[in-house]
Coordinates of C-alpha atoms and ligand atoms in Angstrom, one line a residue:
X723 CA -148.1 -232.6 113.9
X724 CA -145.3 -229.8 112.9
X725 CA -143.2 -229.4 115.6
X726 CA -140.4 -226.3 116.2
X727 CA -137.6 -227.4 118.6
X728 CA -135.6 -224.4 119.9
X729 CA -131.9 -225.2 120.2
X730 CA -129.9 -227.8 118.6
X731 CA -127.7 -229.1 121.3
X732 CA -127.4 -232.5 123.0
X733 CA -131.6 -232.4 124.1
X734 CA -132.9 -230.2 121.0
X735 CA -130.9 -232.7 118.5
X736 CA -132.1 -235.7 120.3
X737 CA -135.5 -234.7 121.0
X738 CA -136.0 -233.3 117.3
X739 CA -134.6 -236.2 115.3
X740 CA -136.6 -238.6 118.2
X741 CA -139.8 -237.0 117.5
X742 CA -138.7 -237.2 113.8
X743 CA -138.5 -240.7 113.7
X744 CA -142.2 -240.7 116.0
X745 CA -143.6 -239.2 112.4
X746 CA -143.7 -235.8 113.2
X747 CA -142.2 -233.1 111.2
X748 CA -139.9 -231.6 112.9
X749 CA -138.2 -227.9 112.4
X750 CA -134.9 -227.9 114.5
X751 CA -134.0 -224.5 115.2
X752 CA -130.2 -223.1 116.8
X753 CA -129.2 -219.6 116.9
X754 CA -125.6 -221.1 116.0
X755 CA -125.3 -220.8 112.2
X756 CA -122.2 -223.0 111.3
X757 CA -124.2 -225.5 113.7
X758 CA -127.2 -225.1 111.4
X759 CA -125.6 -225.3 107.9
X760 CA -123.1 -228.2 109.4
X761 CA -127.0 -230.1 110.8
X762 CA -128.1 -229.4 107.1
X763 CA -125.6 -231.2 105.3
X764 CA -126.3 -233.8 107.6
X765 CA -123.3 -233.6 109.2
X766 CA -123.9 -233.8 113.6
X767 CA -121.5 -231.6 114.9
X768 CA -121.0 -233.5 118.5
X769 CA -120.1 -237.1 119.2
X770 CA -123.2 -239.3 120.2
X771 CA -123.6 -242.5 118.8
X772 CA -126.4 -243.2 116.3
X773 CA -127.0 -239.4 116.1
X774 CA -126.0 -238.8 112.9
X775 CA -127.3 -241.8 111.4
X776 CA -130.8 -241.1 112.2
X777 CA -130.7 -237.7 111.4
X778 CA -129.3 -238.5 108.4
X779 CA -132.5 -240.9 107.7
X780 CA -134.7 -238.6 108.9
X781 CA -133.7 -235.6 107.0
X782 CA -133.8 -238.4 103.9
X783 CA -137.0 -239.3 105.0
X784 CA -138.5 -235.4 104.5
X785 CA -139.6 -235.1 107.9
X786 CA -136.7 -233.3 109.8
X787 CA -134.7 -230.2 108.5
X788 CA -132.7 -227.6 110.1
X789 CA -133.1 -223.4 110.0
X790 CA -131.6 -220.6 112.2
X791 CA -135.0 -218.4 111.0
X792 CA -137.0 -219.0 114.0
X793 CA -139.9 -217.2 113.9
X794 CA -141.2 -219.0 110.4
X795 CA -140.6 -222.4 112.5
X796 CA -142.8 -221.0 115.5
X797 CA -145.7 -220.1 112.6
X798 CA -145.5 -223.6 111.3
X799 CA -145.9 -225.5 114.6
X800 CA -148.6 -226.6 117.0
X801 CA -146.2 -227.6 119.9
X802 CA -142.9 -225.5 120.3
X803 CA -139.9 -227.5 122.6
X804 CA -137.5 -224.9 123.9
X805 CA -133.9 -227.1 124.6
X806 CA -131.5 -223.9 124.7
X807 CA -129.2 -224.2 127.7
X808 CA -129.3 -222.9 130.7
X809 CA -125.7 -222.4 132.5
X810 CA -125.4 -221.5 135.9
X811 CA -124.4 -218.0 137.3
X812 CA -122.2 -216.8 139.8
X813 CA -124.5 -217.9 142.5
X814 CA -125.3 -221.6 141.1
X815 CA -128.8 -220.3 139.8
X816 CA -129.7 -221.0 136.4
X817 CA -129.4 -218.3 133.8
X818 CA -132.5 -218.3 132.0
X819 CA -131.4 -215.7 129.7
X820 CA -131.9 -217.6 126.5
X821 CA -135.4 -219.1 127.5
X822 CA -136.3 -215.2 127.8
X823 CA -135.1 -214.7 124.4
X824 CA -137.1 -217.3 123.2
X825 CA -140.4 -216.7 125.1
X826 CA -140.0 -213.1 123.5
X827 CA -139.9 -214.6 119.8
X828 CA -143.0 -216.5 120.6
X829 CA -144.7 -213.9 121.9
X830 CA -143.9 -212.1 118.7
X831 CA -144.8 -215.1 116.4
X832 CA -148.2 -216.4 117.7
X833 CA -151.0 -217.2 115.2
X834 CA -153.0 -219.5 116.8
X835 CA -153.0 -221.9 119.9
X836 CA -149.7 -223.5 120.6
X837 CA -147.9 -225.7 123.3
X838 CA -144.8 -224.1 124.4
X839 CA -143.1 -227.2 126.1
X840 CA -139.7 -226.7 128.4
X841 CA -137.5 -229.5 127.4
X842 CA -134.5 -227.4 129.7
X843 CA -133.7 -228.1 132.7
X844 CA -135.5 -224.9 134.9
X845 CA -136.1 -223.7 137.9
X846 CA -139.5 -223.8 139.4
X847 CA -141.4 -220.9 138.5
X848 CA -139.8 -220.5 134.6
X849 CA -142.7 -222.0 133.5
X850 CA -145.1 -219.2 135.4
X851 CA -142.3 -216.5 133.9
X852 CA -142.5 -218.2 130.0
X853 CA -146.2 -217.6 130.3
X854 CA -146.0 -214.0 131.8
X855 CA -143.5 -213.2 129.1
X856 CA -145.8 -214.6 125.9
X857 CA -149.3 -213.0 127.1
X858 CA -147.6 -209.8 127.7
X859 CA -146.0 -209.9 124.3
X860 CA -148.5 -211.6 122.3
X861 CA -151.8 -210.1 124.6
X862 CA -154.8 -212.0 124.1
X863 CA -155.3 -212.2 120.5
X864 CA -154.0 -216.4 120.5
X865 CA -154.5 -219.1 123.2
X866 CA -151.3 -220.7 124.3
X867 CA -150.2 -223.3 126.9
X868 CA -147.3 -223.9 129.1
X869 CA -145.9 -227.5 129.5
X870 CA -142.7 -228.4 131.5
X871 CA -141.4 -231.5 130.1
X872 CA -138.1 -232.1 131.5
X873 CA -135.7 -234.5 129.7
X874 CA -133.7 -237.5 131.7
X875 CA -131.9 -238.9 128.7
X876 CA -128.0 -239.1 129.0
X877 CA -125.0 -238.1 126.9
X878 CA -123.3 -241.5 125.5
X879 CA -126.9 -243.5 125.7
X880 CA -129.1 -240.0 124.5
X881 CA -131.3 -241.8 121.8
X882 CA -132.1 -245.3 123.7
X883 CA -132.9 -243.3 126.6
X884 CA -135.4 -241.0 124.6
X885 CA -137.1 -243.8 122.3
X886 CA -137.1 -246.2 125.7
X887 CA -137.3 -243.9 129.2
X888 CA -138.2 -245.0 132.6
X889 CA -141.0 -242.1 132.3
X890 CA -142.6 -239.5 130.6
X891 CA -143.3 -236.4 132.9
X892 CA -145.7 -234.0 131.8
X893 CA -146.5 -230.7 133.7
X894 CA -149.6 -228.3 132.4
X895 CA -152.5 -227.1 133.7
X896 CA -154.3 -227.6 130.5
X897 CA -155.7 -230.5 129.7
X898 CA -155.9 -229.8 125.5
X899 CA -152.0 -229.6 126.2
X900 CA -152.1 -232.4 128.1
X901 CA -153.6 -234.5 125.4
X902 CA -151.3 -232.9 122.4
X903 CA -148.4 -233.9 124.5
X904 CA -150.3 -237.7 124.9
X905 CA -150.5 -237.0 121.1
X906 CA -146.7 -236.1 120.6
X907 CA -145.4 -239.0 122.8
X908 CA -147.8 -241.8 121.8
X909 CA -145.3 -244.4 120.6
X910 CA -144.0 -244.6 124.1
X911 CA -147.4 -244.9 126.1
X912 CA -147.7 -247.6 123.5
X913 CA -145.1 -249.2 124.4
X914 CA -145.8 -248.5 128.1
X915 CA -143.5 -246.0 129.3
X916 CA -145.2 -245.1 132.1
X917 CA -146.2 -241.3 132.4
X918 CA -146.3 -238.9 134.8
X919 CA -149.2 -235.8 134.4
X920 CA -148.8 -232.6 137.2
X921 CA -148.5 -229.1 137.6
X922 CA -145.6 -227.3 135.8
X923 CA -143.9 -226.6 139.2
X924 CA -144.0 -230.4 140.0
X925 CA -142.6 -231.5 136.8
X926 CA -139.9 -229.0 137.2
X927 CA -138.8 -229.9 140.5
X928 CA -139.3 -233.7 139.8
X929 CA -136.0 -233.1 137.3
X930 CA -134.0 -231.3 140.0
X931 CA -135.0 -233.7 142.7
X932 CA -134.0 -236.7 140.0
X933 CA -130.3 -235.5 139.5
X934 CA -130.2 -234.0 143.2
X935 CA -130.2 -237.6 144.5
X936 CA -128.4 -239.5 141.8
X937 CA -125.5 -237.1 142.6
X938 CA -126.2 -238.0 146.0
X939 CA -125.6 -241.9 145.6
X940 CA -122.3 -240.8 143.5
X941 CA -120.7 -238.2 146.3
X942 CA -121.9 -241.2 148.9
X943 CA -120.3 -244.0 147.4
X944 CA -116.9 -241.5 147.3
X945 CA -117.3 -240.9 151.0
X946 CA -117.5 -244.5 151.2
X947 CA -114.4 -245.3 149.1
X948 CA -112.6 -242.5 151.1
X949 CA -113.6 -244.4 154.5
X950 CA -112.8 -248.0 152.9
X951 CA -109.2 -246.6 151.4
X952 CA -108.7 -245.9 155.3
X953 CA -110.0 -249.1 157.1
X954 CA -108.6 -251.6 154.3
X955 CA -111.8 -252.5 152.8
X956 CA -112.9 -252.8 149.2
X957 CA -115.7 -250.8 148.0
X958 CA -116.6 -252.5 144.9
X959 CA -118.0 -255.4 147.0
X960 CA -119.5 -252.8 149.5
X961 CA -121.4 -251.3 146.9
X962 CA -122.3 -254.7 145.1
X963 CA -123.9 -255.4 148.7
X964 CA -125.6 -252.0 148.9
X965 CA -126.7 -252.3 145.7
X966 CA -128.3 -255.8 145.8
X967 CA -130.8 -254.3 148.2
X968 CA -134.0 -253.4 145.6
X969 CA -134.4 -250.7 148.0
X970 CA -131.1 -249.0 146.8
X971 CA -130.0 -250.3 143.7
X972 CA -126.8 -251.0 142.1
X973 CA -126.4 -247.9 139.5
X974 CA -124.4 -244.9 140.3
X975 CA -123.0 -246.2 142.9
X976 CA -119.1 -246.7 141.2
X977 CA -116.9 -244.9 143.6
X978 CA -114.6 -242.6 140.9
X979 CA -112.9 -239.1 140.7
X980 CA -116.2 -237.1 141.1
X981 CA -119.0 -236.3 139.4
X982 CA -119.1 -233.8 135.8
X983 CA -120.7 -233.5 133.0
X984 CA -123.4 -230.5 132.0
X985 CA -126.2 -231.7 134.5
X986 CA -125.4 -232.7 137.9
X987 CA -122.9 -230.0 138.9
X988 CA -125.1 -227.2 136.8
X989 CA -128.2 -228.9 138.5
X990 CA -127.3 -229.6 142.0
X991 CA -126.2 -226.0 142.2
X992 CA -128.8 -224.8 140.9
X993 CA -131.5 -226.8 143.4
X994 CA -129.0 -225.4 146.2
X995 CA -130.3 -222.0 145.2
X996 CA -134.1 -223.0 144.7
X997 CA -134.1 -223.9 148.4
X998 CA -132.2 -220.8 148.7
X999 CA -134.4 -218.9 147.5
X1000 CA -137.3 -220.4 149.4
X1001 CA -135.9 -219.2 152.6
X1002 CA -134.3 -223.0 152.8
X1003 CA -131.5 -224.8 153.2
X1004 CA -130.6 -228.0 151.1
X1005 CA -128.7 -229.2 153.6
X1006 CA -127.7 -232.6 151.9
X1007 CA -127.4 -231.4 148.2
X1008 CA -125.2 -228.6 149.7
X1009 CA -123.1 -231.7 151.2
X1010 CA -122.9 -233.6 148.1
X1011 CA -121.5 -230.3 146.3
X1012 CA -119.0 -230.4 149.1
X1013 CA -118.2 -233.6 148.5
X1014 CA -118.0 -233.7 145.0
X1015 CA -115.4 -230.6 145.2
X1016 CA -113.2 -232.5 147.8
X1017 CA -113.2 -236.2 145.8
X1018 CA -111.8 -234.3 142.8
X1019 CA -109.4 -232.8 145.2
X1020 CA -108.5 -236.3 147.0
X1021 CA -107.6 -237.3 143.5
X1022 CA -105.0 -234.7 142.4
X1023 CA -103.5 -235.3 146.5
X1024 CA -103.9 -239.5 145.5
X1025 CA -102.1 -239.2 142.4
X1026 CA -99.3 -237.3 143.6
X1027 CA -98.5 -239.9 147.1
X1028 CA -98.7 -242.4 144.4
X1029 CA -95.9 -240.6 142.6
X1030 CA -94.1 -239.4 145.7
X1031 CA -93.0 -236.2 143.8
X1032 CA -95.0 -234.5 140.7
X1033 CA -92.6 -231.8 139.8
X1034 CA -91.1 -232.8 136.4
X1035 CA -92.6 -235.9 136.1
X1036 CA -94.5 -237.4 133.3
X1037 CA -98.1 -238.8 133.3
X1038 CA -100.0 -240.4 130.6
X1039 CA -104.2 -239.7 131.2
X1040 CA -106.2 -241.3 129.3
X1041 CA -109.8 -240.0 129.4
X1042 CA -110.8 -236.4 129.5
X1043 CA -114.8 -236.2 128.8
X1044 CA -116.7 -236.5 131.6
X1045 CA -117.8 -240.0 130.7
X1046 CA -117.6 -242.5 128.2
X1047 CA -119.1 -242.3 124.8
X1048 CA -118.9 -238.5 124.0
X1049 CA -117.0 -235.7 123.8
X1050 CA -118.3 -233.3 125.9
X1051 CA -116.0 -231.6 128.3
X1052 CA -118.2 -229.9 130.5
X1053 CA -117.1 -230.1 134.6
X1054 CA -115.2 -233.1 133.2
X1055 CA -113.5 -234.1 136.5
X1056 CA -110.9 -234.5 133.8
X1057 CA -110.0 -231.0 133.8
X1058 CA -109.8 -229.9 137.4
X1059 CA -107.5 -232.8 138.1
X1060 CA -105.0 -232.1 134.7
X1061 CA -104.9 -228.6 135.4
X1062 CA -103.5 -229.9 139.7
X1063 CA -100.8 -232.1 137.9
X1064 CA -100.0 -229.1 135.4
X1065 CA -99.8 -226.7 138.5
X1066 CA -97.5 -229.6 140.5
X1067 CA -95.2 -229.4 137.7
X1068 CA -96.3 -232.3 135.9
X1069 CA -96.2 -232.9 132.1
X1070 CA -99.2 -234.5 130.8
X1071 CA -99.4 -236.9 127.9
X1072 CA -103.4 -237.6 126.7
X1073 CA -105.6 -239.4 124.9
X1074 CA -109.3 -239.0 124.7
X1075 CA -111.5 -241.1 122.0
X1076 CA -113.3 -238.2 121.4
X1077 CA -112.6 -235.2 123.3
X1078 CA -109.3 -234.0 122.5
X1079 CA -110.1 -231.1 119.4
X1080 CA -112.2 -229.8 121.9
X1081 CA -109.3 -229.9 124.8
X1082 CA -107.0 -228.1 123.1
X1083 CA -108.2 -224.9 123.7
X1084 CA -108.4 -225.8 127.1
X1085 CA -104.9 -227.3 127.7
X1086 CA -102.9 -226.4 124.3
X1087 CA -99.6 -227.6 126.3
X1088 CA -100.5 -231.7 126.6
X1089 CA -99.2 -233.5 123.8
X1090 CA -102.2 -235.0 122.5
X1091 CA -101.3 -238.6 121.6
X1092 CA -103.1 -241.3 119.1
X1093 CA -103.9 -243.9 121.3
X1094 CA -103.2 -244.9 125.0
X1095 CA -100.2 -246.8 124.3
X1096 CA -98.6 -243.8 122.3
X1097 CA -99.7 -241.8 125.6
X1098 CA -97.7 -244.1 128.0
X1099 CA -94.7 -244.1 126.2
X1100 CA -92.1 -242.9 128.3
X1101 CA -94.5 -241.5 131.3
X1102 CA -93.9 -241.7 134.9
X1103 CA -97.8 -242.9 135.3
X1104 CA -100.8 -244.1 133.7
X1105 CA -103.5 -242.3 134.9
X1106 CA -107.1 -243.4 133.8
X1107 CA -109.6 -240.6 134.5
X1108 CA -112.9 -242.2 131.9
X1109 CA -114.1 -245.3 131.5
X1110 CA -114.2 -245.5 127.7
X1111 CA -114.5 -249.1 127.0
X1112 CA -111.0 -249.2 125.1
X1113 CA -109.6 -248.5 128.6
X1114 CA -110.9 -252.2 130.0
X1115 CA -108.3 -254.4 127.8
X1116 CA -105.6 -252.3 127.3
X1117 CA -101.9 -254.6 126.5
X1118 CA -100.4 -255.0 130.2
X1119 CA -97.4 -256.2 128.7
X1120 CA -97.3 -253.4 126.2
X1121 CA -97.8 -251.2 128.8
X1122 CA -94.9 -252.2 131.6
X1123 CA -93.0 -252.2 128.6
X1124 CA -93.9 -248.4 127.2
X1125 CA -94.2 -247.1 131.1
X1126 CA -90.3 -245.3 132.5
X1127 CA -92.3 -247.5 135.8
X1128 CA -95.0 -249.6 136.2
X1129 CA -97.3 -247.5 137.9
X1130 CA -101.0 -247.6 137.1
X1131 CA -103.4 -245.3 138.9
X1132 CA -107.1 -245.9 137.9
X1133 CA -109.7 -243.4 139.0
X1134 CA -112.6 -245.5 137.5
X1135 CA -111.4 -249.3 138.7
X1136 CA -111.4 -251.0 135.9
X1137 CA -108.9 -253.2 136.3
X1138 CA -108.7 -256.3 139.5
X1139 CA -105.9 -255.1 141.7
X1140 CA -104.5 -259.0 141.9
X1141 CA -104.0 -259.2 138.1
X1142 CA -102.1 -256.0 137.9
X1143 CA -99.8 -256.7 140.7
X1144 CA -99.4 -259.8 139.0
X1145 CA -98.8 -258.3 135.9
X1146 CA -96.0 -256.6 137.9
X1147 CA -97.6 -253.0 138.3
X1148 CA -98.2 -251.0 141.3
X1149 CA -101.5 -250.4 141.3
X1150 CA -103.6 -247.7 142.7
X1151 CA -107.6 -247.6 142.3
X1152 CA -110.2 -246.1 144.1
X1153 CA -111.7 -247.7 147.8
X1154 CA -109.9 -250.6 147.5
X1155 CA -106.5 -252.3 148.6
X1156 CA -103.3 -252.2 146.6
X1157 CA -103.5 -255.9 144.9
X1158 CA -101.0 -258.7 146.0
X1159 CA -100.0 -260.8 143.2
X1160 CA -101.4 -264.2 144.7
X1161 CA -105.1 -264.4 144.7
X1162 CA -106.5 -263.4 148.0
X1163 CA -110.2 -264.5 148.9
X1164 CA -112.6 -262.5 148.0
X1165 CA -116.6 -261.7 148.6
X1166 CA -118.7 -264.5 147.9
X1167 CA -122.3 -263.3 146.8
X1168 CA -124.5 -265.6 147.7
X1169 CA -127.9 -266.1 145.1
X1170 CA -130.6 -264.1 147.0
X1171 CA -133.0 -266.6 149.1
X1172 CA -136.4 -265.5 148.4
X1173 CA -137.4 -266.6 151.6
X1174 CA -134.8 -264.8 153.5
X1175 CA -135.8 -261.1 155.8
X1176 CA -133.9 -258.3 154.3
X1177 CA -133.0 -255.8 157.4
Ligands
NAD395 N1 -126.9 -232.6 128.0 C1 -127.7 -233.4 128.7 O1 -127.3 -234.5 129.0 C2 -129.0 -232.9 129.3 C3 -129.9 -233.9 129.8 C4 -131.1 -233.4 130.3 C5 -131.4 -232.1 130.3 N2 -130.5 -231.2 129.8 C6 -130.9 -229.7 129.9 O2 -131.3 -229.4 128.5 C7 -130.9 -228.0 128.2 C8 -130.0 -228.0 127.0 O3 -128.8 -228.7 127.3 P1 -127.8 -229.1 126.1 O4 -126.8 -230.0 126.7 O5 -128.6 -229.7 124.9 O6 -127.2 -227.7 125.7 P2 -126.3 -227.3 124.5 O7 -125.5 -226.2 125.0 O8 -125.6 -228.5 123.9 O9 -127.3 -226.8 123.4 C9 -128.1 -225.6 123.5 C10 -128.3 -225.0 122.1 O10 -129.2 -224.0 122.2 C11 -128.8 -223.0 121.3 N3 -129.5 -221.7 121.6 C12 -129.3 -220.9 122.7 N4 -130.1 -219.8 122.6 C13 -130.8 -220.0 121.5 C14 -131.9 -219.2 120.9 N5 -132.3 -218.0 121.5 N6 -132.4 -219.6 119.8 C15 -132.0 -220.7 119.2 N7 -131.0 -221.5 119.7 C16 -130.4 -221.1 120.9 C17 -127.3 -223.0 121.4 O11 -126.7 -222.4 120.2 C18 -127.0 -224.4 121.5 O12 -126.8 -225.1 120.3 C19 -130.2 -227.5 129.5 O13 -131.1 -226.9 130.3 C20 -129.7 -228.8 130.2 O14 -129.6 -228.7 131.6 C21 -129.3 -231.6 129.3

C-alpha cells in the first residue's frame, strides 16, 4: 500500500519509518525544507534513539523516502496520515491551522478513494471539519474517508511504543476504511495488540481522556509529595503501596518537578476547553493544570530554602529536556524553574545530554558545560531537574570534591537520602525526609498473599 504521511516531526517520522518497516511504501512529507533535504540524506534531525538507524534501513531498503512536494505524495497514496502539530492558543484550544492547510491540499489532490487518517492529537469534531473541508474542495467527483487514529507512543521510547502499543484505536464510520486501516496495521493485530474500532469523536476523545488522567496520577502524586514533605513521610514508599494495588498501578506515579513535554500540558489544556466549549466544566483536569503550575512553582521556592539566599549564587542543573532520552524542550519544567533561579539572581551552570544546541536560544547566558562534573565545578548547588540515566551513578566523591558545598537538591529522587548524607551531602529530594547518615528502617513490602482481601 503507498502511504503519504503529512509532517515529519516526532509522530510523522515515527509513524512513517514504522509503517516502513510494516512493508509499506511510505512518502514522508514536512513543509520544513532543511528538515526534508537533512531526512533525505538520512540524517534525523531530532534525538530519538533507533530513529535514524531505521530510517536509514528503510530509505536503503527503497521503501521510505522524503519530499516537501505534497500534492504528488497525496496522488500516489491510498491512505493519507496527517501528524502536523497542533499547538495551543491563547485560550488552551488547539490550533488546527495546519490540519486546515492540509485538508485544503487534499481536497485539491483527490483522484480516487482515499483514507485521510488524523495521527494528531485533535479536538473532537476535527474529524467532522477535515471531512467538511475535502468534499467542499474536492465536491463529489472521488470517495474519501475520515479516520481518527490517535497516536500514544512517547518521546525517548517512540519506536517500541509504535511497533509494540497497548492498543490500536481506530475511529471511522466506514467500514472499507475500517478494513484498510486493519490492512495498514496488520503486523500488530498479529501480534495481538488489541484494537479498539468507534466513531471518530470517540477515538478523539479516547486520546484526550488518556493524557487527561495520566497527568492526573502525575499532579496527584505531587500533591502527595507536597503533604508527605509536611507530615515527615516518604512518598516513594507511599506510591510503591499505591501502586501495588492492580487497580492503580505503579507508573506515573514518581512525585517530580511537574509535568512537560509537547502533550500533557498542550493536551490537558486543550480538553479544559473541549468541556469548555460544551457548556462544561473539567473540574479535575482544570485542578491538575493548577497543580501542575504550582509544583513547578514549589520547586523554584524549594530550591531557594535549600540555598537560604539565591542572589549571586551558583548552581549546577543538570537536565533540561522534559525527560530522559531526547532533546525536546517543550514545557520542559526545566525551563520555568532556570528562568526563577536566573530572575533570583542566580547563575546557572548546565548540562543536558541532548538538549543544550536547542537551549541556547532560550537561555544564551548559562555556561553550557560538557558533562555534569564540569557543571558542578565550583557551584553553590547541584540541582537535578531530568532523570537521564547518567544522572543515577554520578562520582559522589567527585562531586563533594568539585561542589563550593555539598548540597544536592534532586527534583527526580534518584538518589537514597541515607547514602548521600553518608556521603557527607545535604540532601534535598522530593516527598521525602532529609537522609541521616545511619541507616534508618525502612518500608518492608511484603510478597502479595493471593489469598489476602484488598480494601
Ligand atoms: N510528540 C509526541 O510525543 C506526541 C505523541 C502523541 C501525539 N502527538 C501529537 O502529534 C502531533 C504532531 O506532534 P509532533 O510532536 O510530531 O510535532 P512536531 O512539531 O515535531 O512535527 C510537526 C511537523 O509538521 C510539519 N508541518 C506543519 N504543517 C505542515 C504542512 N502543512 N505540510 C507539511 N508539513 C507540515 C512541521 O514542519 C513539523 O515538522 C501533535 O498533534 C501532537 O499533539 C505528539
Amino acid at each position: 500500500m503507498n502511504i503519504c504521511v503529512v509532517g515529519s516531526g516526532y509522530v510523522g517520522l515515527v509513524t512513517g519509518v514504522c509503517l516502513a518497516d510494516f512493508g509499506m511504501h511510505v512518502v514522508g512529507v514536512d513543509k520544513d525544507r532543511a528538515k526534508v533535504e537533512a531526512l533525505s540524506r538520512g540524517k534525523v534531525p531530532i534525538y530519538e534513539p533507533g530513529l535514524e538507524t531505521l530510517v536509514q534501513k528503510n530509505m536503503e531498503e527503497g521503501r521510505l523516502r522524503f519530499t516537501t512536494e505534497l500534492g504528488p505524495a497525496i496522488e500516489e497514496a491510498q491512505a493519507v496520515f496527517i501528524a502536523v502539530g497542533t499547538p495551543p492558543k491563547s485560550d488552551g484550544s488547539a490550533d488546527l491551522t495546519f490540519i486546515r492547510e492540509v485538508a485544503a491540499s487534499i481536497a485539491q489532490h483527490l483522484n480516487g478513494y482515499k483514507i485521510i487518517v488524523t495521527k494528531s492529537t485533535v479536538p473532537i469534531g476535527t474529524g467532522q471539519m477535515i471531512e467538511a473541508i475535502v468534499r467542499e474542495g474536492a465536491g463529489s467527483r472521488h470517495k474519501f474517508a475520515v479516520v481518527s487514529n490517535p497516536e500514544f507512543l512517547r518521546e525517548g521510547s517512540a519506536i517500541e511504543d509504535f511497533m509494540h502499543p497497548d492498543r490500536v484505536v481506530i475511529g471511522t464510520r466506514d467500514p472499507r476504511a475500517a478494513e484498510l486501516m486493519m490492512d495498514v496495521y496488520s503486523p500488530l493485530a498479529a501480534a495481538d495488540v488489541p484494537f479498539i474500532t468507534t466513531d471518530v469523536e470517540t477515538a478523539e476523545l479516547i486520546k484526550y481522556a488518556s493524557n487527561g488522567f495520566l497527568a492526573t496520577k502525575i499532579s496527584f502524586i505531587n500533591e502527595v509529595a507536597e503533604i508527605c514533605e509536611a507530615c515527615g513521610a516518604n512518598v516513594e514508599v507511599v506510591s510503591k503501596g499505591m501502586g501495588l494495588d492492580n487497580r492503580i498501578g505503579p507508573k506515573f506515579l514518581s512525585a517530580g518537578p511537574g509535568f512537560g513535554g509537547s502533550c500533557f500540558p498542550k493536551d490537558t489544556r486543550a480538553a479544559a476547553q473541549i468541556a469548555r466549549d460544551q457548556g462544561l466544566k473539567f473540574r479535575i483536569i482544570e485542578a491538575v493544570l493548577e497543580v501542575n503550575e504550582a509544583t513547578q512553582k514549589r520547586m523554584i521556592a524549594k530550591i531557594e530554602d535549600a540555598l537560604g539566599e539565591t542572589t549571586g549564587k551558583t548552581l549546577a542543573v543538570l537536565g533540561l529536556s522534559f525527560k530522559p532520552n531526547t532533546d525536546d524542550l517543550r514545557e520542559s519544567p526545566a525551563l520555568p524553574i532556570v528562568q526563577g533561579l536566573l530572575d533570583r539572581g542566580a547563575t546557572v551552570r548546565a548540562f543536558d545530554p541532548e538538549a543544550m544546541e536547542g537551549c541556547k536560544p532560550l537561555f544564551p547566558t548559562l555556561t553550557y558545560c560538557e558533562n555534569a562534573y564540569e557543571a558542578a565545578e565550583g557551584a553553590d548547588a547541584l540541582v537535578i531537574i531530568t532523570e537521564w540515566n547518567q544522572f543515577r551513578k554520578l562520582e559522589l566523591d567527585r562531586l563533594y570534591e568539585l561542589l563550593r558545598q555539598p548540597l544536592v537538591i534532586d527534583l527526580r529522587n534518584l538518589y537514597d537520602p541515607d547514602k548521600m548524607a553518608a556521603a557527607g551531602f545535604r540532601y534535598v529530594s522530593i516527598g521525602r525526609p532529609e537522609g541521616v547518615p545511619e541507616t534508618r528502617p525502612t518500608a518492608v513490602i511484603e510478597p502479595v498473599r493471593a489469598a489476602r482481601g484488598r480494601s
